[in-house]
Amino acid sequence: NSFFFFFQAEDGIRDFCLSRGLGDVYKRQVSTQSTWVRKPKANENAESEEVKSRRGIPTGWGFDTVSCANYFWEICIWTTYAVLNRTKTSYAFVLTTIYVLVQWALKRHRRYRKEFDGKEGRPLYPKNRKAIIPFII
């Protein structure tokens, strides 16, 4: 039997004050997440228009061939881990991760094509760029 624990050590690293235990970390985490969720709703339309005007087509480190190179590299890393680990659990994890990341990449790829349509001064998204796996998907 395996037990998995998730600890967010971020608070102890970034804050100068000493941590008072896990309860304190989780209280801060909940308050931080609730602030993050509420913040975009306060001025949603103005902020989204501002962000859209600053966005560009991603390039470099694999982004010249796929829309979501970060997902591609994550798949490569987890596949390497599974091959080195050689357990059914790690292979199942890789397959699940690939399924989820491909869905996200296809959605983002469609959004990029729609957003960068070449109209009204916007750049045109490259037609030969794939979503996640170079030259395939």
PDB file of C-alpha atoms in Angstrom:
ATOM      1  CA  ASN A   1       0.000   0.000   0.000  1.00  0.00           C
ATOM      2  CA  SER A   2       1.190   3.450  -0.854  1.00  0.00           C
ATOM      3  CA  PHE A   3       0.414   6.776   0.758  1.00  0.00           C
ATOM      4  CA  PHE A   4       0.750  10.036  -1.083  1.00  0.00           C
ATOM      5  CA  PHE A   5       1.319  13.309   0.716  1.00  0.00           C
ATOM      6  CA  PHE A   6       1.252  16.712  -0.881  1.00  0.00           C
ATOM      7  CA  PHE A   7       3.082  19.441   0.944  1.00  0.00           C
ATOM      8  CA  GLN A   8       3.313  22.973  -0.321  1.00  0.00           C
ATOM      9  CA  ALA A   9       6.646  24.233   0.934  1.00  0.00           C
ATOM     10  CA  GLU A  10       6.260  27.451  -0.971  1.00  0.00           C
ATOM     11  CA  ASP A  11       5.143  29.483   2.061  1.00  0.00           C
ATOM     12  CA  GLY A  12       8.210  28.582   4.114  1.00  0.00           C
ATOM     13  CA  ILE A  13      10.559  29.407   1.249  1.00  0.00           C
ATOM     14  CA  ARG A  14       9.105  32.712   0.098  1.00  0.00           C
ATOM     15  CA  ASP A  15       7.947  34.157   3.424  1.00  0.00           C
ATOM     16  CA  PHE A  16      10.443  35.429   5.953  1.00  0.00           C
ATOM     17  CA  CYS A  17       8.329  34.420   8.964  1.00  0.00           C
ATOM     18  CA  LEU A  18       8.754  30.967  10.413  1.00  0.00           C
ATOM     19  CA  SER A  19       6.039  28.427   9.650  1.00  0.00           C
ATOM     20  CA  ARG A  20       3.821  27.382  12.540  1.00  0.00           C
ATOM     21  CA  GLY A  21       3.070  23.967  11.015  1.00  0.00           C
ATOM     22  CA  LEU A  22       0.974  22.515   8.234  1.00  0.00           C
ATOM     23  CA  GLY A  23      -2.257  24.040   9.529  1.00  0.00           C
ATOM     24  CA  ASP A  24      -0.816  27.503   8.973  1.00  0.00           C
ATOM     25  CA  VAL A  25       0.335  26.576   5.462  1.00  0.00           C
ATOM     26  CA  TYR A  26      -3.088  25.265   4.467  1.00  0.00           C
ATOM     27  CA  LYS A  27      -4.894  28.287   5.944  1.00  0.00           C
ATOM     28  CA  ARG A  28      -2.712  30.594   3.829  1.00  0.00           C
ATOM     29  CA  GLN A  29      -3.170  28.375   0.792  1.00  0.00           C
ATOM     30  CA  VAL A  30      -6.978  28.554   1.043  1.00  0.00           C
ATOM     31  CA  SER A  31      -6.952  32.326   1.533  1.00  0.00           C
ATOM     32  CA  THR A  32      -4.538  32.772  -1.388  1.00  0.00           C
ATOM     33  CA  GLN A  33      -6.657  30.588  -3.681  1.00  0.00           C
ATOM     34  CA  SER A  34      -9.900  32.359  -2.747  1.00  0.00           C
ATOM     35  CA  THR A  35      -8.239  35.725  -3.459  1.00  0.00           C
ATOM     36  CA  TRP A  36      -7.005  34.419  -6.812  1.00  0.00           C
ATOM     37  CA  VAL A  37     -10.475  33.164  -7.740  1.00  0.00           C
ATOM     38  CA  ARG A  38     -12.182  36.434  -6.788  1.00  0.00           C
ATOM     39  CA  LYS A  39      -9.673  38.856  -8.321  1.00  0.00           C
ATOM     40  CA  PRO A  40     -10.427  38.338 -12.055  1.00  0.00           C
ATOM     41  CA  LYS A  41     -14.169  38.737 -11.455  1.00  0.00           C
ATOM     42  CA  ALA A  42     -13.784  42.279 -10.114  1.00  0.00           C
ATOM     43  CA  ASN A  43     -12.822  43.800 -13.485  1.00  0.00           C
ATOM     44  CA  GLU A  44     -13.152  40.874 -15.864  1.00  0.00           C
ATOM     45  CA  ASN A  45     -13.919  42.643 -19.170  1.00  0.00           C
ATOM     46  CA  ALA A  46     -11.243  45.337 -18.975  1.00  0.00           C
ATOM     47  CA  GLU A  47      -8.587  42.896 -17.824  1.00  0.00           C
ATOM     48  CA  SER A  48      -9.326  40.329 -20.516  1.00  0.00           C
ATOM     49  CA  GLU A  49      -9.192  42.979 -23.269  1.00  0.00           C
ATOM     50  CA  GLU A  50      -5.881  44.256 -21.890  1.00  0.00           C
ATOM     51  CA  VAL A  51      -4.413  40.753 -21.807  1.00  0.00           C
ATOM     52  CA  LYS A  52      -5.630  40.015 -25.344  1.00  0.00           C
ATOM     53  CA  SER A  53      -3.968  43.154 -26.673  1.00  0.00           C
ATOM     54  CA  ARG A  54      -0.595  42.090 -25.206  1.00  0.00           C
ATOM     55  CA  ARG A  55      -0.684  38.455 -26.313  1.00  0.00           C
ATOM     56  CA  GLY A  56       1.466  37.145 -29.109  1.00  0.00           C
ATOM     57  CA  ILE A  57       2.106  33.889 -30.913  1.00  0.00           C
ATOM     58  CA  PRO A  58       4.468  31.728 -28.826  1.00  0.00           C
ATOM     59  CA  THR A  59       7.850  30.897 -30.381  1.00  0.00           C
ATOM     60  CA  GLY A  60      11.048  29.066 -29.472  1.00  0.00           C
ATOM     61  CA  TRP A  61      11.814  25.858 -27.525  1.00  0.00           C
ATOM     62  CA  GLY A  62       9.479  23.777 -29.664  1.00  0.00           C
ATOM     63  CA  PHE A  63       6.731  26.379 -29.998  1.00  0.00           C
ATOM     64  CA  ASP A  64       7.711  26.850 -33.649  1.00  0.00           C
ATOM     65  CA  THR A  65       6.377  23.366 -34.468  1.00  0.00           C
ATOM     66  CA  VAL A  66       3.586  22.890 -31.888  1.00  0.00           C
ATOM     67  CA  SER A  67       1.166  25.153 -30.044  1.00  0.00           C
ATOM     68  CA  CYS A  68       1.769  23.540 -26.654  1.00  0.00           C
ATOM     69  CA  ALA A  69       5.434  22.629 -26.491  1.00  0.00           C
ATOM     70  CA  ASN A  70       5.313  22.714 -22.704  1.00  0.00           C
ATOM     71  CA  TYR A  71       2.787  19.851 -22.762  1.00  0.00           C
ATOM     72  CA  PHE A  72       4.930  17.962 -25.273  1.00  0.00           C
ATOM     73  CA  TRP A  73       7.994  18.236 -23.021  1.00  0.00           C
ATOM     74  CA  GLU A  74       5.933  17.150 -20.019  1.00  0.00           C
ATOM     75  CA  ILE A  75       4.842  14.035 -21.907  1.00  0.00           C
ATOM     76  CA  CYS A  76       8.493  13.325 -22.784  1.00  0.00           C
ATOM     77  CA  ILE A  77       9.541  13.657 -19.150  1.00  0.00           C
ATOM     78  CA  TRP A  78       6.771  11.421 -17.777  1.00  0.00           C
ATOM     79  CA  THR A  79       7.347   8.831 -20.517  1.00  0.00           C
ATOM     80  CA  THR A  80      11.040   8.718 -19.625  1.00  0.00           C
ATOM     81  CA  TYR A  81      10.110   8.303 -15.960  1.00  0.00           C
ATOM     82  CA  ALA A  82       7.726   5.439 -16.773  1.00  0.00           C
ATOM     83  CA  VAL A  83      10.280   3.646 -18.957  1.00  0.00           C
ATOM     84  CA  LEU A  84      12.931   3.909 -16.257  1.00  0.00           C
ATOM     85  CA  ASN A  85      10.499   2.946 -13.487  1.00  0.00           C
ATOM     86  CA  ARG A  86       8.846   0.060 -15.407  1.00  0.00           C
ATOM     87  CA  THR A  87       5.687  -0.266 -13.307  1.00  0.00           C
ATOM     88  CA  LYS A  88       2.076  -0.592 -14.385  1.00  0.00           C
ATOM     89  CA  THR A  89       1.188   2.419 -12.270  1.00  0.00           C
ATOM     90  CA  SER A  90       3.689   4.674 -14.008  1.00  0.00           C
ATOM     91  CA  TYR A  91       2.522   3.517 -17.444  1.00  0.00           C
ATOM     92  CA  ALA A  92      -1.104   4.151 -16.446  1.00  0.00           C
ATOM     93  CA  PHE A  93      -0.120   7.601 -15.206  1.00  0.00           C
ATOM     94  CA  VAL A  94       1.628   8.396 -18.496  1.00  0.00           C
ATOM     95  CA  LEU A  95      -1.359   7.285 -20.565  1.00  0.00           C
ATOM     96  CA  THR A  96      -3.739   9.350 -18.433  1.00  0.00           C
ATOM     97  CA  THR A  97      -1.428  12.358 -18.619  1.00  0.00           C
ATOM     98  CA  ILE A  98      -1.140  12.043 -22.401  1.00  0.00           C
ATOM     99  CA  TYR A  99      -4.920  11.850 -22.753  1.00  0.00           C
ATOM    100  CA  VAL A 100      -5.504  14.943 -20.599  1.00  0.00           C
ATOM    101  CA  LEU A 101      -2.707  17.015 -22.132  1.00  0.00           C
ATOM    102  CA  VAL A 102      -3.777  16.203 -25.699  1.00  0.00           C
ATOM    103  CA  GLN A 103      -7.301  17.402 -24.893  1.00  0.00           C
ATOM    104  CA  TRP A 104      -5.965  20.632 -23.375  1.00  0.00           C
ATOM    105  CA  ALA A 105      -3.565  21.172 -26.273  1.00  0.00           C
ATOM    106  CA  LEU A 106      -6.281  20.717 -28.892  1.00  0.00           C
ATOM    107  CA  LYS A 107      -8.470  23.234 -27.080  1.00  0.00           C
ATOM    108  CA  ARG A 108      -5.623  25.765 -26.813  1.00  0.00           C
ATOM    109  CA  HIS A 109      -4.635  25.184 -30.447  1.00  0.00           C
ATOM    110  CA  ARG A 110      -8.193  25.981 -31.597  1.00  0.00           C
ATOM    111  CA  ARG A 111      -8.197  29.099 -29.417  1.00  0.00           C
ATOM    112  CA  TYR A 112      -4.889  30.291 -30.882  1.00  0.00           C
ATOM    113  CA  ARG A 113      -6.161  29.771 -34.446  1.00  0.00           C
ATOM    114  CA  LYS A 114      -9.323  31.704 -33.651  1.00  0.00           C
ATOM    115  CA  GLU A 115      -7.512  34.522 -31.817  1.00  0.00           C
ATOM    116  CA  PHE A 116      -4.690  34.976 -34.359  1.00  0.00           C
ATOM    117  CA  ASP A 117      -6.778  34.987 -37.521  1.00  0.00           C
ATOM    118  CA  GLY A 118      -4.873  37.729 -39.356  1.00  0.00           C
ATOM    119  CA  LYS A 119      -7.824  40.129 -39.245  1.00  0.00           C
ATOM    120  CA  GLU A 120      -7.861  43.655 -37.797  1.00  0.00           C
ATOM    121  CA  GLY A 121      -4.083  43.816 -37.477  1.00  0.00           C
ATOM    122  CA  ARG A 122      -3.712  40.567 -35.553  1.00  0.00           C
ATOM    123  CA  PRO A 123      -0.945  38.205 -36.668  1.00  0.00           C
ATOM    124  CA  LEU A 124      -1.860  35.078 -38.621  1.00  0.00           C
ATOM    125  CA  TYR A 125      -1.283  31.805 -36.792  1.00  0.00           C
ATOM    126  CA  PRO A 126       1.014  29.410 -38.715  1.00  0.00           C
ATOM    127  CA  LYS A 127      -1.058  26.858 -40.640  1.00  0.00           C
ATOM    128  CA  ASN A 128       1.573  24.080 -40.413  1.00  0.00           C
ATOM    129  CA  ARG A 129       1.857  24.213 -36.605  1.00  0.00           C
ATOM    130  CA  LYS A 130       0.386  21.201 -34.796  1.00  0.00           C
ATOM    131  CA  ALA A 131      -1.225  21.162 -31.336  1.00  0.00           C
ATOM    132  CA  ILE A 132       1.082  18.981 -29.229  1.00  0.00           C
ATOM    133  CA  ILE A 133       3.101  16.324 -31.102  1.00  0.00           C
ATOM    134  CA  PRO A 134       5.282  17.701 -33.930  1.00  0.00           C
ATOM    135  CA  PHE A 135       4.080  16.751 -37.445  1.00  0.00           C
ATOM    136  CA  ILE A 136       1.313  14.455 -36.046  1.00  0.00           C
ATOM    137  CA  ILE A 137      -1.338  16.020 -33.772  1.00  0.00           C
TER     138      ILE A 137
END
